[in-house]
Short mmCIF file of C-alpha atoms in Angstrom, two decimals:
data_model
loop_
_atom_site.label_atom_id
_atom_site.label_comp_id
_atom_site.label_asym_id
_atom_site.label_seq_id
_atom_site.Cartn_x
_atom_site.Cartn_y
_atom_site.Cartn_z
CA UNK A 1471 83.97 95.20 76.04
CA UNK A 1472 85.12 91.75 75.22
CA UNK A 1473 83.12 92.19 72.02
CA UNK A 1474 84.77 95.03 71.13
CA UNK A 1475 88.54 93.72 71.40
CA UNK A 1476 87.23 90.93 69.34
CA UNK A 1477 86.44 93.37 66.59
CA UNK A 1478 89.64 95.30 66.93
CA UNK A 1479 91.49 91.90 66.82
CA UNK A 1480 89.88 90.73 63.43
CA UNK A 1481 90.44 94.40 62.10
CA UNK A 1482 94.47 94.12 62.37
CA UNK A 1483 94.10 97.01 65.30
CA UNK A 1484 96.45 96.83 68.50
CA UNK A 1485 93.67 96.63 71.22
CA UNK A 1486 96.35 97.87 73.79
CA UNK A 1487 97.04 100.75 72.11
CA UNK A 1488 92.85 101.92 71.65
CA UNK A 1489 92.90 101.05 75.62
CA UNK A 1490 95.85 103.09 76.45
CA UNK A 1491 94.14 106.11 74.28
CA UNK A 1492 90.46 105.92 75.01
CA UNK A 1493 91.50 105.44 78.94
CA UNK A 1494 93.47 108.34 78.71
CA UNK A 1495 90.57 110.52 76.96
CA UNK A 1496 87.75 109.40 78.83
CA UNK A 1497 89.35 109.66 82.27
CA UNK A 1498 90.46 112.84 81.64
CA UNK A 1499 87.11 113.96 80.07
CA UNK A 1500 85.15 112.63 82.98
CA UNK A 1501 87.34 114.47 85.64
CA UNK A 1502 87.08 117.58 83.51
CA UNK A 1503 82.86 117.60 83.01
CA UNK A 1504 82.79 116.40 86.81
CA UNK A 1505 84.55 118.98 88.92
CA UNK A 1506 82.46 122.14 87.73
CA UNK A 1507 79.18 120.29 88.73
CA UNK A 1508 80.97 119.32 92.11
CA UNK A 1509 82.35 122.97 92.74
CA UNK A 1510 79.11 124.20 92.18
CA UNK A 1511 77.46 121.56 94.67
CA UNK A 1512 80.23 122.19 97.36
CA UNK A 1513 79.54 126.44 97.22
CA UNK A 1514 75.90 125.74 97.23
CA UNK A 1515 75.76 123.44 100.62
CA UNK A 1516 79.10 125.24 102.16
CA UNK A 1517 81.24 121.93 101.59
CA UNK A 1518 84.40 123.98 101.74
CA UNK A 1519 87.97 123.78 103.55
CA UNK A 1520 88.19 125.98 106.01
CA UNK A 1521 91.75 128.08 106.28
CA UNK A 1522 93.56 126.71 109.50
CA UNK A 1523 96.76 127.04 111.11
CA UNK A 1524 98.61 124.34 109.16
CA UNK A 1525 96.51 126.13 105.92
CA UNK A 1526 98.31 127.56 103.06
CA UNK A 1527 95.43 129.06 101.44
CA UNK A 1528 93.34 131.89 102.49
CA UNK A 1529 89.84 131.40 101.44
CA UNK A 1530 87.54 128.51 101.68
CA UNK A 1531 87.74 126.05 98.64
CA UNK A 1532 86.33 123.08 97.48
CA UNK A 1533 87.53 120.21 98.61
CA UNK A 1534 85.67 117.34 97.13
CA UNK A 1535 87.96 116.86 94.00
CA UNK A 1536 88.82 113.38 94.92
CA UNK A 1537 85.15 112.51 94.18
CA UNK A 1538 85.82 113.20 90.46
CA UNK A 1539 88.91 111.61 90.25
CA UNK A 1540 87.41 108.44 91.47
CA UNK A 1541 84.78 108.23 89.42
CA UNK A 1542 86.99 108.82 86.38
CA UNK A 1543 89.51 106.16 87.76
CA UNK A 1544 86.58 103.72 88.93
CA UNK A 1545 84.54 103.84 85.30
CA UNK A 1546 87.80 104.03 83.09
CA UNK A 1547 89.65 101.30 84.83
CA UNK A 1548 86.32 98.96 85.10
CA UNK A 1549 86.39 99.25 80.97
CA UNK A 1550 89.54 99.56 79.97
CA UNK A 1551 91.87 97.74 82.74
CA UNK A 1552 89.29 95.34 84.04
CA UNK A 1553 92.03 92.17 84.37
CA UNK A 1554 92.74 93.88 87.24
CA UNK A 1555 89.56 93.47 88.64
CA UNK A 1556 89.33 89.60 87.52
CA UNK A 1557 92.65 89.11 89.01
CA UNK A 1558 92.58 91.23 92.16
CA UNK A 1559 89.20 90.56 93.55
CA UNK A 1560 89.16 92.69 96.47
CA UNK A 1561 90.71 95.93 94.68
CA UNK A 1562 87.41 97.62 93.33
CA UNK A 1563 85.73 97.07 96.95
CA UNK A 1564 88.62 98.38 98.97
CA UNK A 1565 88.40 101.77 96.76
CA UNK A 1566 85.29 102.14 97.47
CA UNK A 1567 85.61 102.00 101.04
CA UNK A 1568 88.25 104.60 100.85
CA UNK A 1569 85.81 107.04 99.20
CA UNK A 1570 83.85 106.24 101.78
CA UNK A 1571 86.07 107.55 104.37
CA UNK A 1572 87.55 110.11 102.42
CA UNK A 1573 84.16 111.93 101.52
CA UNK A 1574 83.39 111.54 105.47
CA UNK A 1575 86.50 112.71 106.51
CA UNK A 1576 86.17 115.88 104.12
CA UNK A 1577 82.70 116.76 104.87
CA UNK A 1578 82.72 116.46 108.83
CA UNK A 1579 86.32 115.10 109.81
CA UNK A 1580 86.44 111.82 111.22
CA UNK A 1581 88.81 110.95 114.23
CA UNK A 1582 92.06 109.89 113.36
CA UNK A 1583 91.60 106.47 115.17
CA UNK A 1584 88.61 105.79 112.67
CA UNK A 1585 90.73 106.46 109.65
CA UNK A 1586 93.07 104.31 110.69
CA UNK A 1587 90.46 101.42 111.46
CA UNK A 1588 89.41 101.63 107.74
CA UNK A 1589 92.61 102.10 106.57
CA UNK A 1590 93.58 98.49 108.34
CA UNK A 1591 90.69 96.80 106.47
CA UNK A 1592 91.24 98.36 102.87
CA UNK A 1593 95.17 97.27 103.37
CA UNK A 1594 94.05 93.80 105.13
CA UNK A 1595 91.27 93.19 102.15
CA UNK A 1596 93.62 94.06 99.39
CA UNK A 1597 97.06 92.06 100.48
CA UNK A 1598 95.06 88.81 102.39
CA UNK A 1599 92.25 88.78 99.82
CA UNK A 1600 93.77 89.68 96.52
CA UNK A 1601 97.57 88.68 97.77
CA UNK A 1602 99.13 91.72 96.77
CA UNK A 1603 102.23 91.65 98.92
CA UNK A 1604 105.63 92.46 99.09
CA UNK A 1605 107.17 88.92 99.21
CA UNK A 1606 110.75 89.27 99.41
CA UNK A 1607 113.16 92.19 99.84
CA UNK A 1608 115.95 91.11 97.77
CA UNK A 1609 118.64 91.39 100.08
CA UNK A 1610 117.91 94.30 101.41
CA UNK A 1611 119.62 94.11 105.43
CA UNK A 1612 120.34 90.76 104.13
CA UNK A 1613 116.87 89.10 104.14
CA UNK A 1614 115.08 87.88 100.90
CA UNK A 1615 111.93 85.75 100.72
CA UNK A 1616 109.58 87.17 103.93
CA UNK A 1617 107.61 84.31 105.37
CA UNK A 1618 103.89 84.92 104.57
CA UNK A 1619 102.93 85.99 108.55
CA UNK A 1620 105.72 88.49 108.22
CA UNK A 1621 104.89 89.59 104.82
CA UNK A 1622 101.26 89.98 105.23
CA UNK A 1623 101.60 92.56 108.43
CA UNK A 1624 104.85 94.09 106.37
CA UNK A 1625 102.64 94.50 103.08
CA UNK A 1626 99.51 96.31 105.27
CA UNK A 1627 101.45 98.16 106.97
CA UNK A 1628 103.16 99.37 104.08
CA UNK A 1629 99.52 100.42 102.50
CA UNK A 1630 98.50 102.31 105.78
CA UNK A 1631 102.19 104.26 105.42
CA UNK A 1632 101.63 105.20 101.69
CA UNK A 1633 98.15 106.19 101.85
CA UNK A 1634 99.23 108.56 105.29
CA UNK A 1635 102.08 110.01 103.25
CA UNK A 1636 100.28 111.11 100.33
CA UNK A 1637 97.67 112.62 102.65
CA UNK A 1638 100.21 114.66 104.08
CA UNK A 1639 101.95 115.83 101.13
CA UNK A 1640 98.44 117.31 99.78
CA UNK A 1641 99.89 120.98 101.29
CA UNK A 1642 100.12 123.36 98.20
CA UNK A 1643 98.67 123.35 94.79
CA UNK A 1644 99.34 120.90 91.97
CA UNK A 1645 102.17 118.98 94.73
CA UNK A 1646 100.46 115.65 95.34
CA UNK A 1647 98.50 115.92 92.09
CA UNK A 1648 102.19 116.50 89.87
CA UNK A 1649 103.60 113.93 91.78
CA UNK A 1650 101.28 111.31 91.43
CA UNK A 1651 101.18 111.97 87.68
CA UNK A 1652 105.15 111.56 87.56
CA UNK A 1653 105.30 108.14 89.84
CA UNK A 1654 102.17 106.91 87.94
CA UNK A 1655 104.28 107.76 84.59
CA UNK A 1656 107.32 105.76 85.97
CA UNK A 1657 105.82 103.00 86.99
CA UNK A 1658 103.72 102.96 83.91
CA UNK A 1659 106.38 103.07 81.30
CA UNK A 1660 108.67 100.37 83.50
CA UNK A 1661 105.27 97.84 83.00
CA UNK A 1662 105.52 98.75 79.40
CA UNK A 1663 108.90 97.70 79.05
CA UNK A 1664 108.65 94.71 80.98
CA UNK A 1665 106.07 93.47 78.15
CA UNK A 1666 102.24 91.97 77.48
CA UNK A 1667 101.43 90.74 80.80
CA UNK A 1668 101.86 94.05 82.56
CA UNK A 1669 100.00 96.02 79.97
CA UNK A 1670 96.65 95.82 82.69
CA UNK A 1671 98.94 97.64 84.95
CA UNK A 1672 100.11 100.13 81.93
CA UNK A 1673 96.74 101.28 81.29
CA UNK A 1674 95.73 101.76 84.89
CA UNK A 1675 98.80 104.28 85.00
CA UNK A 1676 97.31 106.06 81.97
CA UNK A 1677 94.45 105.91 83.17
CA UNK A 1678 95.63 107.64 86.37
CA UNK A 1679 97.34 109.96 84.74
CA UNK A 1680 94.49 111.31 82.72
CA UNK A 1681 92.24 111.71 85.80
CA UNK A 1682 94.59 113.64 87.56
CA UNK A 1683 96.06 116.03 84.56
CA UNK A 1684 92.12 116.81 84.21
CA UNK A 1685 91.77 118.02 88.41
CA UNK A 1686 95.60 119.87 87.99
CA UNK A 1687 93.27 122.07 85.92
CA UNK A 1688 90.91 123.47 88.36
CA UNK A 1689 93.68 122.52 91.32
CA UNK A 1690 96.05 124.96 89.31
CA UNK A 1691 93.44 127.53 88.14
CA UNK A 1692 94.20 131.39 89.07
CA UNK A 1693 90.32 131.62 89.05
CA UNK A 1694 89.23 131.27 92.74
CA UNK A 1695 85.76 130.39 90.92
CA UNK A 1696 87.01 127.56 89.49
CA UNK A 1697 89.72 125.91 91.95
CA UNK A 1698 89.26 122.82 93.97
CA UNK A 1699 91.43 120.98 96.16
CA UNK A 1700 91.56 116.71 95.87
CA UNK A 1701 91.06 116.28 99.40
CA UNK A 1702 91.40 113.42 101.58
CA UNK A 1703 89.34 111.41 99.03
CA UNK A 1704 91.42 112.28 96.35
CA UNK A 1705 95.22 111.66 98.26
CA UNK A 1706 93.97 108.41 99.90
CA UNK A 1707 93.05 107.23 96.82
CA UNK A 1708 95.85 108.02 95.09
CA UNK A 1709 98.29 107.00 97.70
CA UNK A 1710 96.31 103.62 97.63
CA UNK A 1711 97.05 103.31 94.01
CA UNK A 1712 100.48 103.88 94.24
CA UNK A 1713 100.94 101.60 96.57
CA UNK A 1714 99.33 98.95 94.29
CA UNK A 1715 101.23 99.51 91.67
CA UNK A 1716 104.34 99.77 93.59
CA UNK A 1717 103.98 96.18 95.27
CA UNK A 1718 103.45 95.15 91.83
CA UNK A 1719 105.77 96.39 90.23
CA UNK A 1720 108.28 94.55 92.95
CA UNK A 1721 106.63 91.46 92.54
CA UNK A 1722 106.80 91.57 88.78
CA UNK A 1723 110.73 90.05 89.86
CA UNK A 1724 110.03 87.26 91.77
CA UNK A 1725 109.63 84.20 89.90
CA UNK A 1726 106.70 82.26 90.31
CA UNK A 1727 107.43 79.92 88.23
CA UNK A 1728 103.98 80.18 86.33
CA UNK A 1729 103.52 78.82 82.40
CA UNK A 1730 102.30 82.06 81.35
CA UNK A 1731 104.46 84.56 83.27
CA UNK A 1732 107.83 85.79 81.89
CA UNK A 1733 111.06 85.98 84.75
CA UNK A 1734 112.61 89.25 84.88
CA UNK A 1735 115.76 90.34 87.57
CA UNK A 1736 116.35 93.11 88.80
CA UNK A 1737 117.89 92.59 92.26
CA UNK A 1738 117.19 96.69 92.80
CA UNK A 1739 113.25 96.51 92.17
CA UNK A 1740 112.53 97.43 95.56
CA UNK A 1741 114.60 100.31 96.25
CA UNK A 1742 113.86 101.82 92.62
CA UNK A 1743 109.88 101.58 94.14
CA UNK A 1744 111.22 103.49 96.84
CA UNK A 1745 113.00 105.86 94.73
CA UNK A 1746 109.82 106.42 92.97
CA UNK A 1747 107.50 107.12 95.96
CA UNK A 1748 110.47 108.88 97.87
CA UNK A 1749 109.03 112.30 98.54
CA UNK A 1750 105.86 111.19 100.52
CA UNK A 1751 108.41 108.26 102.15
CA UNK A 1752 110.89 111.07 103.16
CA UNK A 1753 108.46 113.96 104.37
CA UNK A 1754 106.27 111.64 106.31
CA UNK A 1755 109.39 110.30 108.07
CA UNK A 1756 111.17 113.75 108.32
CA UNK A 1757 108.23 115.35 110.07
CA UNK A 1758 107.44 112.58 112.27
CA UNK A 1759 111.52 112.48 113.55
CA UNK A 1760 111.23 116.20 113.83
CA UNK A 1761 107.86 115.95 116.22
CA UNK A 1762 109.57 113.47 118.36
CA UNK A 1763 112.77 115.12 118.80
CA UNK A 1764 110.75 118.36 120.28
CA UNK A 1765 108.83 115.87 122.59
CA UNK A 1766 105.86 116.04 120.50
CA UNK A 1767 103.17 113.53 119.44
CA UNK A 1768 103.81 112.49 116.23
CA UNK A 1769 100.36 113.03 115.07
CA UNK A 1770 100.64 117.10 116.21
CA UNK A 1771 100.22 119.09 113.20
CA UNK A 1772 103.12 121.37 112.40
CA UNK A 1773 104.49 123.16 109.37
CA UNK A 1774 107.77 121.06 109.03
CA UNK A 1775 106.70 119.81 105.33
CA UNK A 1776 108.98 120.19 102.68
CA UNK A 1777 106.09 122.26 100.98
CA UNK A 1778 105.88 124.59 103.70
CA UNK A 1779 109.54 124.92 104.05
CA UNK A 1780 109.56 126.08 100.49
CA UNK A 1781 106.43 128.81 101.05
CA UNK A 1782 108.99 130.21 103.52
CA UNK A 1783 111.10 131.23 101.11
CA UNK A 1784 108.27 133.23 99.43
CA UNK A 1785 108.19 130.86 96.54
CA UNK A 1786 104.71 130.37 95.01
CA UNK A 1787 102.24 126.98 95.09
CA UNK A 1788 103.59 126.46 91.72
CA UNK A 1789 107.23 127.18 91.85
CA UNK A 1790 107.46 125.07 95.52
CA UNK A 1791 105.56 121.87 93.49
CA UNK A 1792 107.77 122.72 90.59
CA UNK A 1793 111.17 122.32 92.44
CA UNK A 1794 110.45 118.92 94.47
CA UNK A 1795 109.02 117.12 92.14
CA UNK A 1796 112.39 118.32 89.88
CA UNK A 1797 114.68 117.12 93.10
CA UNK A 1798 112.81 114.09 93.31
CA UNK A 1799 112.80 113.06 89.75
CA UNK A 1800 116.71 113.73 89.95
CA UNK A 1801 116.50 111.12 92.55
CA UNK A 1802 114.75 108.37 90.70
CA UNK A 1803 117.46 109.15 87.97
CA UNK A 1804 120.53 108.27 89.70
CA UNK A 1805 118.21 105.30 90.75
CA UNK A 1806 117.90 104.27 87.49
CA UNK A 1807 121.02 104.60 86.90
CA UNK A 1808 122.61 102.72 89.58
CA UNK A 1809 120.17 100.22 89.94
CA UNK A 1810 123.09 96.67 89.35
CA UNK A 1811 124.73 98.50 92.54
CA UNK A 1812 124.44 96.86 95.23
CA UNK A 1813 121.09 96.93 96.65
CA UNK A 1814 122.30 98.20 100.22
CA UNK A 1815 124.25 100.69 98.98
CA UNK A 1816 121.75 101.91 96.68
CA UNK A 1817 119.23 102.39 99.30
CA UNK A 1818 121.57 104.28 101.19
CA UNK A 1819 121.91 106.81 98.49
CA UNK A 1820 118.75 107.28 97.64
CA UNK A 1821 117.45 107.91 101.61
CA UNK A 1822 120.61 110.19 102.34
CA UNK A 1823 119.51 112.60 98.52
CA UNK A 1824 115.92 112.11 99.77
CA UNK A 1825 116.69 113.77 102.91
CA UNK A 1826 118.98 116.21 101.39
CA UNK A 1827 116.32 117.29 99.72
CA UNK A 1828 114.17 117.58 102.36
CA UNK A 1829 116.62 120.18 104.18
CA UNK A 1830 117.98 121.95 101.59
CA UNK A 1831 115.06 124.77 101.80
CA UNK A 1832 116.40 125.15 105.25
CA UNK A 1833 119.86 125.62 104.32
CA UNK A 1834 118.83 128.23 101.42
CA UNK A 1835 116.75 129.75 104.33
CA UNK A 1836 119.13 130.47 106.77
CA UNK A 1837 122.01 131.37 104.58
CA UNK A 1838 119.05 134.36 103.05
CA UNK A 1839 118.87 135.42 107.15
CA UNK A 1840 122.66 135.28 107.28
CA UNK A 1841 123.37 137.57 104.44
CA UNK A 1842 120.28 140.03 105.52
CA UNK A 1843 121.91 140.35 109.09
CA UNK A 1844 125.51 141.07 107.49
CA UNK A 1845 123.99 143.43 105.24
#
């Protein structure tokens, strides 16, 4: 690979352009050759989801997707992004324990107490072993720089949140697929304005981004022959990746006060992360207050999800996906453009729309029952 940049270089081409566009095509081409052979292999051996009560399909499916957008993400970024790997030792090794668990969880469901175990080392690996950690929060309820205990156990337990959250936004069609394609867009254009060092980071995004456009395919098809879900593999993953890139972009604003390493500010960084990732942040936090407040565990499976609050209002996989990732986008705008507010304040906003969000599909709901019992 390093002979090839070396070729571009003395032919006047922009290597970080031919990175950003042959990530993009060959993780999307790998994801797209993969999941036919992997459909095919999960009908033939019965490796199916199985409709439940918390189900909002009606047929068994596939649900090994997350297989091919791993091996997509793992070859493309290995080529194309591979800084990443020279800077953040543990990264590559802590994905691969997460397919791990993932594919085990999918095939023959492992105990939530198991999940969790692995979950603890990936995080623990990643943020003790490669120091990816969220360092200071700005001001945020008045503290700034975290000392390292604090910030290592804050940082982990930050990963083991993320990774839950996307798990349990993976309800309906295209929903934690669309959404991980918009945050990894986000954060990927913010690394590409915040210049050359970050450009790693850029193509990882990309690369993201192509995986997952290429499983929104078959996720999204209105052939039953062809669809496949991501599966645990698949929103672990992804929730793992956004959580990376999230704790990097925050740290991109601290000053290290390296040679090499340009100073940005942006006193907001932290709360625009949040902004970003606020749908999985809200709904995992929503249900959970919801489960306690009826005296329930908060690991009881319910149909409290935004997703599920929008099938109630007979919208369709598509149209429910369609409409939060809208909301939520809306909410990473006024983000964006309040981010010199105070960084309190800010926060505050962006929780209270996230929540709005979350119970507006109730509102809609019952004013629908009020007007049908006037009429």
């Amino acid at each position: 690979m390093k002979n090839f940049e070396l070729f571009l270089t003395q032919s006047g081409v922009p290597i970080f352009y031919v990175k950003v566009g042959l990530g993009f095509l060959f993780s999307f081409l790998i994801t797209y050759f993969s999941v036919p052979t992997i459909v095919k292999i999960s009908r033939r051996k019965n490796l199916m989801d199985e409709p439940g009560v918390r189900s909002s399909h009606l047929r068994k499916i596939p649900n090994l997707g997350g297989i091919a957008i791993f091996y997509s993400i793992g070859i493309c970024a290995s080529m194309f992004a591979y800084e990443l790997f020279d800077l953040y030792k543990f990264l590559f090794a802590s994905m691969i324990i997460l397919l791990y668990i993932g594919v085990m969880d999918d095939i023959v469901v492992m105990r939530a107490y198991k999940k969790l175990v692995a979950q603890i080392v990936v995080s623990s690996l990643v943020v003790i072993g490669s120091d990816i950690r969220i360092r200071s929060l700005f001001g945020i309820f008045g503290v700034y720089e975290l000392e390292y205990f604090v910030s290592i156990v804050f940082s982990i337990i930050t990963f083991i949140i993320l990774i839950n959250a996307f798990n349990l936004i993976d309800g309906i069609d295209g929903l934690a697929g669309g959404y991980s394609v918009i945050c990894s867009a986000l954060f990927g254009i913010s690394y590409y304005r915040l210049g050359e060092y970050n450009y790693p980071l850029v193509v990882l995004s990309v690369i993201i981004i192509g995986a997952v456009l290429a499983f929104l395919y078959y996720n999204l098809s209105n052939y039953r022959t062809n669809k496949i879900f991501m599966g645990d593999t698949g929103s672990m993953l992804l929730g793992f990746l956004l959580a990376f890139t999230s704790i990097c972009f925050i740290d991109i604003f601290i000053d290290k006060k390296l040679p090499d390493v340009p100073m940005y500010h942006l006193q907001s960084a932290p709360v625009v992360a949040v902004a970003i990732l606020i749908l999985p942040i809200v709904d995992t936090l929503n249900v959970i207050i919801i489960r306690l407040a009826n005296k329930k565990s908060p690991f009881d499976a319910d149909k409290n999800h935004i997703h599920h609050k929008l099938l109630k209002l007979n919208l369709t996989h598509r149209r429910s996906s369609f409409y939060i990732i809208v909301y939520y986008l809306f909410v990473v705008s006024v983000a964006y453009y309040f981010r010199h507010t105070n960084v309190n304040l800010l926060l505050l906003i962006i929780v209270a729309l996230g929540f709005l969000g979350a119970y507006i599909p109730d509102f809609i709901y019952r004013l629908k029952n009020n007007q049908k019992t006037n009429n």
